[in-house]
XYZ file of C-alpha atoms in Angstrom:
560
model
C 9.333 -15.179 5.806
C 5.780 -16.914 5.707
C 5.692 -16.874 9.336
C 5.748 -13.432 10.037
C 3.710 -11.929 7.137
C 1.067 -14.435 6.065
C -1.020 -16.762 7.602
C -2.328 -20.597 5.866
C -5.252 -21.315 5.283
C -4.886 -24.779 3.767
C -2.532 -28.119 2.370
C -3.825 -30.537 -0.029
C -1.800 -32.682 -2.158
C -2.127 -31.800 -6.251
C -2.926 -34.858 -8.463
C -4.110 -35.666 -12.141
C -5.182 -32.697 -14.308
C -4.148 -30.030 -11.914
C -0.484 -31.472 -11.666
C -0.187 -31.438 -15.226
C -1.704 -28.062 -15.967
C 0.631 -26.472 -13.057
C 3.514 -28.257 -14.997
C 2.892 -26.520 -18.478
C 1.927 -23.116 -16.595
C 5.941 -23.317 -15.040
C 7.295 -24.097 -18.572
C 5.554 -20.988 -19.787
C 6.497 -19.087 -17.451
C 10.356 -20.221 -17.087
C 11.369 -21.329 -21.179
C 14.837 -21.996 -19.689
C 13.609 -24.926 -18.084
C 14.511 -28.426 -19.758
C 11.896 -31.207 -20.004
C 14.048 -32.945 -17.798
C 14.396 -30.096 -15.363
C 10.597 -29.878 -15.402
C 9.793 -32.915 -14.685
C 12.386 -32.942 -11.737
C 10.770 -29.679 -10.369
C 6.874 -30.698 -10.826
C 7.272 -35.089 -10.254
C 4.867 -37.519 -11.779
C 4.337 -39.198 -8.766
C 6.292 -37.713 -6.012
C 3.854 -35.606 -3.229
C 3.713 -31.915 -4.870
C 1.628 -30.402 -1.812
C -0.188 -27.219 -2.498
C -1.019 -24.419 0.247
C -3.697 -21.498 0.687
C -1.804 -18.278 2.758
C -3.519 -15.285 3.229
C -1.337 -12.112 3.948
C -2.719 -9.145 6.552
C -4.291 -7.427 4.009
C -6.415 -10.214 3.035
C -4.351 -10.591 -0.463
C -4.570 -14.617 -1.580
C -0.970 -16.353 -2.138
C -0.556 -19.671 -3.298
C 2.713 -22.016 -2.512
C 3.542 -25.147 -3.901
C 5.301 -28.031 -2.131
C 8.039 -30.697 -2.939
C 9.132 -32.548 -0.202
C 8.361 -30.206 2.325
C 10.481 -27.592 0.730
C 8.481 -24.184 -0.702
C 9.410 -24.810 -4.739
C 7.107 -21.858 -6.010
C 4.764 -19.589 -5.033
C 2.269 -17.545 -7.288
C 0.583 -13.863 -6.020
C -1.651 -12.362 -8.386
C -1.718 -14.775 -11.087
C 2.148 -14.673 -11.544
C 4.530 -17.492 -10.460
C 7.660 -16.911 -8.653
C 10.459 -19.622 -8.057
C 11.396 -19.151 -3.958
C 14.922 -19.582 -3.038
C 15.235 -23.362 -2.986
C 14.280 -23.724 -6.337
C 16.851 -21.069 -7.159
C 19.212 -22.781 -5.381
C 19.351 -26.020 -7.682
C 18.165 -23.616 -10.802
C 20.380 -20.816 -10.663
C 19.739 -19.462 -14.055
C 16.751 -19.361 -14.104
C 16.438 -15.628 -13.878
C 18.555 -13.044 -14.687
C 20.672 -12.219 -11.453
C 22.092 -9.137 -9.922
C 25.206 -9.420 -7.592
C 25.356 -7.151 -4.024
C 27.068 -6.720 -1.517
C 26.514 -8.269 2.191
C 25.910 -4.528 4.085
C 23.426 -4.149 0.820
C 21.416 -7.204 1.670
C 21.072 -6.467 5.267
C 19.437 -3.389 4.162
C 17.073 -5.219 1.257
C 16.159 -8.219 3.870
C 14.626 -4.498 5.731
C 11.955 -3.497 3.206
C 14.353 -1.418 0.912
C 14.779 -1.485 -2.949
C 17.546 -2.578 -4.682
C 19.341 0.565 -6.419
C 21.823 0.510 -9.453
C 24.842 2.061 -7.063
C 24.264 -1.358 -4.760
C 24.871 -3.434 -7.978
C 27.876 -5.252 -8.985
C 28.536 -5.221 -12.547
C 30.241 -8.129 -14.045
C 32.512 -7.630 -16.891
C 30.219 -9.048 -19.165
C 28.006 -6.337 -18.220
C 24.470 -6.336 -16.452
C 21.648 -8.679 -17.708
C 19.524 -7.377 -20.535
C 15.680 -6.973 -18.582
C 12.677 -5.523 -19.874
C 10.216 -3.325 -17.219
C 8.325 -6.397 -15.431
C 11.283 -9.275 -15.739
C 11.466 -11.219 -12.801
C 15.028 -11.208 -11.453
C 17.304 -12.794 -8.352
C 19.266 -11.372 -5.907
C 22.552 -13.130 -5.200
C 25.545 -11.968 -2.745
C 29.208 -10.826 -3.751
C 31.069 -13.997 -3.855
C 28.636 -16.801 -4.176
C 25.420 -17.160 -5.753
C 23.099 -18.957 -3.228
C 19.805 -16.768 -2.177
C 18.594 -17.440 1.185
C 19.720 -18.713 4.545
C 17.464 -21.472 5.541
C 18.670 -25.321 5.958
C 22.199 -25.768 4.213
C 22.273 -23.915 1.240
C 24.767 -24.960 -1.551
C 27.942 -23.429 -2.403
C 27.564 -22.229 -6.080
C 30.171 -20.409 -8.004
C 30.644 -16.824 -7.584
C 30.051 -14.899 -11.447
C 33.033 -12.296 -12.522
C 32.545 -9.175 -11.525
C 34.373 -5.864 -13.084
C 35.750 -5.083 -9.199
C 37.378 -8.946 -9.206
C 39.869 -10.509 -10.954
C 42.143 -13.645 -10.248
C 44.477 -11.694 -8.322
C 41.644 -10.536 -6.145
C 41.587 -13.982 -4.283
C 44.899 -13.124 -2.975
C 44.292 -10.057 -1.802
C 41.190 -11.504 0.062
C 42.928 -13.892 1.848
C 46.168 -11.447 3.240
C 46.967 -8.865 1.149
C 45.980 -5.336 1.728
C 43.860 -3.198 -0.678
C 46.668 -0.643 -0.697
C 46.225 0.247 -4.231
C 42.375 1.275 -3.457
C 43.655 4.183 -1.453
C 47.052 4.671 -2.935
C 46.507 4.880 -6.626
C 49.138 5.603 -9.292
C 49.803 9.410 -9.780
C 48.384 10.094 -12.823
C 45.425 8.362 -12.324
C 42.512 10.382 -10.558
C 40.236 7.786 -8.175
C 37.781 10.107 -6.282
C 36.374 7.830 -3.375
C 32.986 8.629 -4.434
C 33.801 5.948 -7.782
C 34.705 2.929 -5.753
C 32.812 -0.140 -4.765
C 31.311 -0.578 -1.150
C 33.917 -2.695 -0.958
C 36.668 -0.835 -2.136
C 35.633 2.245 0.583
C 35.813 0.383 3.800
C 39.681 -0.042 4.400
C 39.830 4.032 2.624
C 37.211 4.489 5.504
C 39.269 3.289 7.946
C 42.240 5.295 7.475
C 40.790 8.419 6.794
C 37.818 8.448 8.855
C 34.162 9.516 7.747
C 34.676 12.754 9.501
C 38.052 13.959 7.621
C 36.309 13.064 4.368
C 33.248 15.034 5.121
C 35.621 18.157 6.081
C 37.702 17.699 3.477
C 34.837 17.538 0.905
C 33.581 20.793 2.540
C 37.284 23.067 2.818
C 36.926 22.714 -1.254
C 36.824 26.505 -2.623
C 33.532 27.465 -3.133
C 34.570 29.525 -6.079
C 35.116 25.947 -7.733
C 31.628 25.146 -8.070
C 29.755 26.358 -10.488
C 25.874 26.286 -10.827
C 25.921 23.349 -12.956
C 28.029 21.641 -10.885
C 26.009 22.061 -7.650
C 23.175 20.693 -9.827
C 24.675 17.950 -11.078
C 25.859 16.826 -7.155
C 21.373 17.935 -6.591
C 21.008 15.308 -9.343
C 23.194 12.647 -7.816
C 20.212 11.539 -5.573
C 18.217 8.683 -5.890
C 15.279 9.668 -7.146
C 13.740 8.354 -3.625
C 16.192 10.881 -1.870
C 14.994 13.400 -3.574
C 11.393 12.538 -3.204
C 12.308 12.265 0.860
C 13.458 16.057 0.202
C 10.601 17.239 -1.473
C 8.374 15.653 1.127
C 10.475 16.912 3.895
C 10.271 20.682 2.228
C 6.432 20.997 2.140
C 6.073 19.788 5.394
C 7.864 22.463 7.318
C 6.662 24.758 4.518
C 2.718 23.741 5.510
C 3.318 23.792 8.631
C 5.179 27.886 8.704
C 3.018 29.089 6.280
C -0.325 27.166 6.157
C -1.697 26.038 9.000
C -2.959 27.698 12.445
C -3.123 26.611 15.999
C -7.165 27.334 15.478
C -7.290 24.723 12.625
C -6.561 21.389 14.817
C -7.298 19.006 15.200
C -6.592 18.560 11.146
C -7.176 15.564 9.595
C -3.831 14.065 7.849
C -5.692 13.569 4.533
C -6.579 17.079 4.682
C -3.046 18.104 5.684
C -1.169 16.434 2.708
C -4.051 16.878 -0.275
C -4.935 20.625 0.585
C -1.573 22.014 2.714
C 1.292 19.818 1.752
C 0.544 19.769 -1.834
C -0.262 23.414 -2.450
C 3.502 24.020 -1.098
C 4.908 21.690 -3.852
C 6.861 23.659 -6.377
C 5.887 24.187 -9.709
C 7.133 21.108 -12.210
C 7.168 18.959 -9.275
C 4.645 16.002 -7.582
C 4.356 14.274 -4.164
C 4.146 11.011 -4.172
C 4.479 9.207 -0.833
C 4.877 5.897 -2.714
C 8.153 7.257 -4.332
C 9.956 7.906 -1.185
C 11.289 5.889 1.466
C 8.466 6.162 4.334
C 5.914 4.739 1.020
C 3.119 6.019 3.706
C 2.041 9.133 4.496
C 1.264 7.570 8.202
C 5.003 6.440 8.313
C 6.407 9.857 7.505
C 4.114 12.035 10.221
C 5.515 8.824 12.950
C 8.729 9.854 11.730
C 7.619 13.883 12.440
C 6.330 12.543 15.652
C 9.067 11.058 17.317
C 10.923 14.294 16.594
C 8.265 15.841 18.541
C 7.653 17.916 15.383
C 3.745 17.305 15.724
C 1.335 15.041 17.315
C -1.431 12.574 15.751
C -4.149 10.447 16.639
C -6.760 8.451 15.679
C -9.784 10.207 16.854
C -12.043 8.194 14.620
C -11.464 4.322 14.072
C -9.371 4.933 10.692
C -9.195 8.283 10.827
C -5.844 10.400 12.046
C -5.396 13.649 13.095
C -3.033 16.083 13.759
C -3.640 17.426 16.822
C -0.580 19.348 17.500
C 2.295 21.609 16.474
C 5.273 22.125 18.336
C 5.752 25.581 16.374
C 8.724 26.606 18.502
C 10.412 23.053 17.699
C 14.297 24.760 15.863
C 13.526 22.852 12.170
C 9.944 24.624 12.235
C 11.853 27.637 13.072
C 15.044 27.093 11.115
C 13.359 26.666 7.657
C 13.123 29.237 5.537
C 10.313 30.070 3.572
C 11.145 29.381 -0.377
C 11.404 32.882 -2.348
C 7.440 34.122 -3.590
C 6.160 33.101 -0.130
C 5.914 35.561 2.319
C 4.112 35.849 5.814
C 1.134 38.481 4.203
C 1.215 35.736 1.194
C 0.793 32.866 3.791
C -1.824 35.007 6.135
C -3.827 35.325 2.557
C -3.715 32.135 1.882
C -5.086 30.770 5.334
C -7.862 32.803 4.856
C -8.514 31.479 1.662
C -7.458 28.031 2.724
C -11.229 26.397 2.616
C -12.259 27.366 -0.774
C -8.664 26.003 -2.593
C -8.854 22.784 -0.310
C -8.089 20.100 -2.886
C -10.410 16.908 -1.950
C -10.419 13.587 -3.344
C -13.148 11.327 -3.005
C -12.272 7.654 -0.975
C -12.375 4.558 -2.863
C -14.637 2.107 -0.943
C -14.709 -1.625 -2.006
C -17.520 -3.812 0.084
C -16.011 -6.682 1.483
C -16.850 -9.939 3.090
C -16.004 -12.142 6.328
C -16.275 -15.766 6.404
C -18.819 -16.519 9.034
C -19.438 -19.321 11.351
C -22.287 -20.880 10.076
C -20.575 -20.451 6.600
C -17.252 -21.668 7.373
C -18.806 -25.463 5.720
C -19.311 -23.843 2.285
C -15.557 -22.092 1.968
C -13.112 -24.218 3.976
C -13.000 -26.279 0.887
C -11.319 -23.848 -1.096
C -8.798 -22.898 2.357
C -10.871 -20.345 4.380
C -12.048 -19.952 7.310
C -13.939 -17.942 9.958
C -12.400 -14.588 9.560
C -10.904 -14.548 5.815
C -12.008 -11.451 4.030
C -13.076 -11.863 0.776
C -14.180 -9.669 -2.016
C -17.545 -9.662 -3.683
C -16.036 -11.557 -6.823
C -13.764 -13.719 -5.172
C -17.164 -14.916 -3.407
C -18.419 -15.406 -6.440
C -15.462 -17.297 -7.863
C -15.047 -19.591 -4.809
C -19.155 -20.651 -5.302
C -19.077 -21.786 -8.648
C -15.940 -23.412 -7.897
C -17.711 -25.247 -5.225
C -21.017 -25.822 -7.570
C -18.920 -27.330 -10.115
C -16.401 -29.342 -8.326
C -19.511 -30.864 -6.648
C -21.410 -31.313 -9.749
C -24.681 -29.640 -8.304
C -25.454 -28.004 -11.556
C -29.054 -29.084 -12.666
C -28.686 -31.215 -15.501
C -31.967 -30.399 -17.149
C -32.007 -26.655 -16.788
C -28.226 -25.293 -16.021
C -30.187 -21.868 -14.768
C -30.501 -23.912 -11.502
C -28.382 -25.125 -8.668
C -28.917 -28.503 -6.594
C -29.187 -27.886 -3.160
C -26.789 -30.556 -1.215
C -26.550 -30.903 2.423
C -24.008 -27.882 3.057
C -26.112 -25.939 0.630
C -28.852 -26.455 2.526
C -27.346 -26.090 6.123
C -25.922 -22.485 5.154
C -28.188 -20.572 2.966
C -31.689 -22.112 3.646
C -33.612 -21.422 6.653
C -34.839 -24.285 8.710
C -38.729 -23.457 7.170
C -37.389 -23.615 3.487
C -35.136 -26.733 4.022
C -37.910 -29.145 3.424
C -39.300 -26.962 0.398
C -36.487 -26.048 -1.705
C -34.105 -28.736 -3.643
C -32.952 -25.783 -6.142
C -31.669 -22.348 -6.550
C -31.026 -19.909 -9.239
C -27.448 -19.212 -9.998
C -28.326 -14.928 -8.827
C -30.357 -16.567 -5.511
C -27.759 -18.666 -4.740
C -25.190 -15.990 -5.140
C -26.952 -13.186 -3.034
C -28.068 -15.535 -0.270
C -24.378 -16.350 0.420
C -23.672 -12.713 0.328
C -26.438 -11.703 2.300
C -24.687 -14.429 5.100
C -21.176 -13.131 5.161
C -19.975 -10.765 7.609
C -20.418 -7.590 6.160
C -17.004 -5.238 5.982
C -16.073 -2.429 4.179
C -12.271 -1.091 2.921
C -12.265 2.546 2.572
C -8.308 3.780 0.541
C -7.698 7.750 1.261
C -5.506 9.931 -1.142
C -1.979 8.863 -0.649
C -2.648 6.291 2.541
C -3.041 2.336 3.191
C -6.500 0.722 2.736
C -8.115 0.360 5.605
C -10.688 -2.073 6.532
C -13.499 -1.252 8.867
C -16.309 -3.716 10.041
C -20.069 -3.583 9.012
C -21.268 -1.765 5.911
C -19.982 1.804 5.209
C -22.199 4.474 7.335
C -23.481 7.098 4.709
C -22.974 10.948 5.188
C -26.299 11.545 7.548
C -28.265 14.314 6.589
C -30.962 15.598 8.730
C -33.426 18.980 9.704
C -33.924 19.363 12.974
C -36.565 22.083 14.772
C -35.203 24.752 16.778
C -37.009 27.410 18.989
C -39.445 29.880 17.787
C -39.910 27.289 15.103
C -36.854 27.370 13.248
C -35.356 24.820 11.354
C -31.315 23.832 11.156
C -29.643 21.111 9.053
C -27.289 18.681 10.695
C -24.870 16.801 8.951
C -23.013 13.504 10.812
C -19.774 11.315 9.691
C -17.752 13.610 7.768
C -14.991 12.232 9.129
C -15.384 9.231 7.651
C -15.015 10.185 3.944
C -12.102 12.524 5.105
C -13.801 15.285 5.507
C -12.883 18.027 7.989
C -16.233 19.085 9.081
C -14.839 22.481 10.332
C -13.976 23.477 6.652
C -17.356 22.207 5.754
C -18.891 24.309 8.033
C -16.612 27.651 6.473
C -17.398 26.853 3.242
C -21.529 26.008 3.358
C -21.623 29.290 5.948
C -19.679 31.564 2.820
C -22.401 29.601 0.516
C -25.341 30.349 2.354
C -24.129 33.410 4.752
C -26.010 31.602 7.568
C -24.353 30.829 10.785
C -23.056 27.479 11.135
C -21.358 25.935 14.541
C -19.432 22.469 15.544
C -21.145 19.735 18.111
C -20.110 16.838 19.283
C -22.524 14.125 17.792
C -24.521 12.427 20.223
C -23.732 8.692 20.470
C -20.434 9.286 18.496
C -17.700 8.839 20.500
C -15.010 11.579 19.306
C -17.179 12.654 16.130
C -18.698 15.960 15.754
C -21.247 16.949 13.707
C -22.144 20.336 11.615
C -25.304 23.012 12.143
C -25.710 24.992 9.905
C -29.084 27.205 10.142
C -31.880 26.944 7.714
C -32.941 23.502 5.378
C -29.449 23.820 3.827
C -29.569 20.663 2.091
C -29.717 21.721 -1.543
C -26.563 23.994 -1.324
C -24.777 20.673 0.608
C -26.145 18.346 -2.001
C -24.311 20.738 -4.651
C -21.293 20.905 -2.849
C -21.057 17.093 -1.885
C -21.938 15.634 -5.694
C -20.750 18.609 -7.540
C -17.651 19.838 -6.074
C -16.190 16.461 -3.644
C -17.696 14.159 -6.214
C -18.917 11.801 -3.598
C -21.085 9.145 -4.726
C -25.031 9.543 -4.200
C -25.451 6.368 -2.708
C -22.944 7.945 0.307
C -25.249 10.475 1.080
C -28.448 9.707 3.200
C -31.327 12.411 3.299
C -30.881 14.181 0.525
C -34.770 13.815 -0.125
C -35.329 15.828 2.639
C -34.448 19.287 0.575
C -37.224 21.809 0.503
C -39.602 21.885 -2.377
C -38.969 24.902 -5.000
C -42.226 27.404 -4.751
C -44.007 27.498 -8.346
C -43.873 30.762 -9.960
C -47.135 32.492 -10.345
């Protein structure tokens, strides 16, 4: 698993303090433990090998070694046991039995329902919200696959009893299919198990026409909404999803309106459609990103995106002829004059939320001295308090605080090599703790990670480029405002343009911005910049420090 998602950084072998303080942090966090279990699990003196991995997203992990074998591993300040340790600790969390087809399915990415549960006859473990459980297979109770796992008793189940061993071995599940006559046994109620040999003898297709010959007059409301119910609350969210996407695309947007950004598409489009009582939330369905859900559009040749800015997707067509656009119907209260309206309307109900952008760092070359001693290297990407962490971690462990005046830092040799220039290296033995701090900062490769509504982080190199502001001078002396990289707080500068031209009722066009590759950039006539400062503070509730030229707004006239 390590191999394909993470990458390590560093191995060094844990001894004295740290041994014993990882040693009381496992019996806190595993009370089941016996002192003689714990000191199997964490040795005195055996090599306990410790590893840095970083995973794609930059995200630290931590694994601990016992003779070569990963024992634990601890992500965000909470331990986990990996499957080795569960293999000679099996209870050491509460455990929930599946099935084989189940597990191919979980070892995919997917979530472990209640329906692919098997409950024991002494019922399911009692978990709070936040208990960390296992994952064991029908039949025996080993977790992985890697180099010979044991053999470990299978737990009781309500589906298996001691006659079920013989049926395993010969005898055929007759009674699954065949049950007594006055007992009613709808398919629907059995184990995964317990439906493959009814499978087989019915077929999938005679049970699906059986289920629909049943007399319609049969079904009542209730009893359409209880089958509605019986969805996983991810199915349903897939539904709902599904719904406001053909519904946004019949009744919201228009050919003249691509290339739309995605962002734009789900916060103003997509969720306007959304009925009333209801939410979207890509993180409750099964695509869990909103980029995963339009590839899925996509390959049904539903729509078309790309990335016309690094980060940024578009849609830049609609197939609006394609037979689901055409086949869905239009949800009762919507009609086409009701949709025209709306269109029209579209840029002044556009529902915008603000990116979260977090400054981050890269481990340079000339700083790789100062940070491979906590496992990085060129390349990791840090944040600004993890730099700040890993520094007085390296201060300390070092012992360069000043012991006269603990304001100050020694300078050492690596100190010296990768925060001093050569002019200051024969001048300065000490630093301030803030000095010290902001050189190092000032020497990491600057990166940004910018988080739309309802997508992945994304992290882009250099600092973040501000919202450019600027007045230009036209012919016959006139003045227009420009505005650059819209695009890259998720902005769709053509709705921009709509709404500051309704503001001002000035005429405002769309350029292609010079040195930009695939940007545009608004023009809007007149020194516009006080109605665009409004609208970007007031109404988007972007961040000043986003927004570059903003000085630049004509001075107010006195009154005389």
């Amino acid at each position: 698993m390590f191999a394909r998602a993470f990458r390590v950084r560093a191995n060094t072998n844990i001894k004295g303090s740290d041994r014993r303080k990882l040693r009381s942090d496992v019996a806190a966090a595993f009370p089941t433990l016996s002192t003689e279990q714990l000191a199997e699990l964490i040795p005195n003196k055996e090599e306990l090998n410790v590893i840095k991995i970083y995973s794609h997203k930059g995200e630290a992990i931590t694994v601990y070694m016992n003779h070569r074998n990963p024992i634990l591993f601890e992500a965000e300040k909470v331990l986990y046991p990996t499957v080795y340790t569960l293999w000679v600790y099996p209870d050491l969390l509460p455990a929930f039995a599946t099935w084989p087809p189940v597990l191919q399915k979980l070892a995919g990415g997917a979530d472990l329902m209640l329906p692919g549960v098997v409950v024991p006859s002494s019922g399911l473990p009692r978990v709070q919200r936040g208990t960390l459980c296992a994952v064991t297979l029908l039949g025996n109770r080993e977790y992985g696959d890697k180099s010979s796992p044991p053999t470990l008793a299978p737990l009781e189940t309500a589906k298996e009893s001691a006659g079920d061993e013989e049926e395993l071995q010969g005898k055929e599940p007759v009674s699954s299919c065949s049950p007594e006559p006055e007992q009613h046994v709808d398919i629907r109620d059995l184990s995964l198990r317990d439906r493959e040999p009814c499978a087989e003898l019915l077929g999938q297709e005679e049970l699906r026409e059986n289920r629909a010959a049943e007399p319609a007059e049969d079904a009542s409301t209730e009893d359409q909404q209880e089958a509605e119910d019986s969805r996983t609350p991810q199915e349903q969210m897939d539904a709902l999803f599904n719904r406001c996407f053909f519904h946004a695309l019949k009744c919201k947007v228009k050919k003249s309106d691509l290339p739309l950004l995605t962002s734009t598409f789900l916060g103003s489009h997509m969720f306007s459609c959304c009925p009333a009582g209801k939410q979207l939330d890509i993180k409750k369905s099964s695509y869990k990103k909103f980029s995963k859900f339009l590839q899925c559009m996509q390959h049904q040749k539903i729509l078309q995106v790309k990335e016309l800015s690094k980060g940024v997707e578009s849609i830049v067509e609609v197939d609006w002829k394609h037979p689901d656009i055409k086949a869905f119907a239009v949800p009762e209260g919507f009609s086409s004059a009701s949709a025209a309206q709306d269109s029209k309307s579209e840029d002044r109900e556009q529902v915008y939320h603000a990116p979260e952008i977090i400054p981050l760092y890269g481990v340079s070359t000339k700083m790789i001295p100062l940070f491979q001693e906590s496992g990085h290297r060129k390349g990791s990407i840090l944040s600004s308090s993890e730099v700040r962490n890993i520094i007085i971690n390296y201060v300390k462990s070092n012992e360069l605080v000043d012991e006269t005046n603990k304001n100050f830092v020694k300078v050492n040799a690596i100190l010296c090599d990768c925060l001093l220039d050569k002019s200051e290296q024969d001048e300065i033995s000490h630093l301030k703790w803030d000095e010290l701090l902001s050189r190092c900062l000032e020497r990491l490769q600057p990166l940004h990670q910018v988080t739309f509504f309802g997508q992945e982080p994304v992290v882009r190199k250099g600092n973040v480029e501000p919202i450019d502001i600027s007045i230009a001078q036209r012919s016959s002396n006139k003045k227009v405002t420009i505005i650059k990289n819209l695009e890259l707080y998720g902005l769709d500068p053509q709705c921009v343009a709509n709404t500051l031209q309704q503001k001002v009722q000035a005429s405002a066009t769309i350029t292609p911005a010079p040195g930009a590759k695939d940007r545009v950039q608004v023009q809007i006539q007149g020194n516009q910049i006080h109605h665009l400062a409004k609208m970007l503070l007031e109404e988007y509730q972007l961040p000043r420090k986003y927004i570059q030229g903003l000085e630049k707004a004509p001075k107010l006239g006195r009154k005389k």
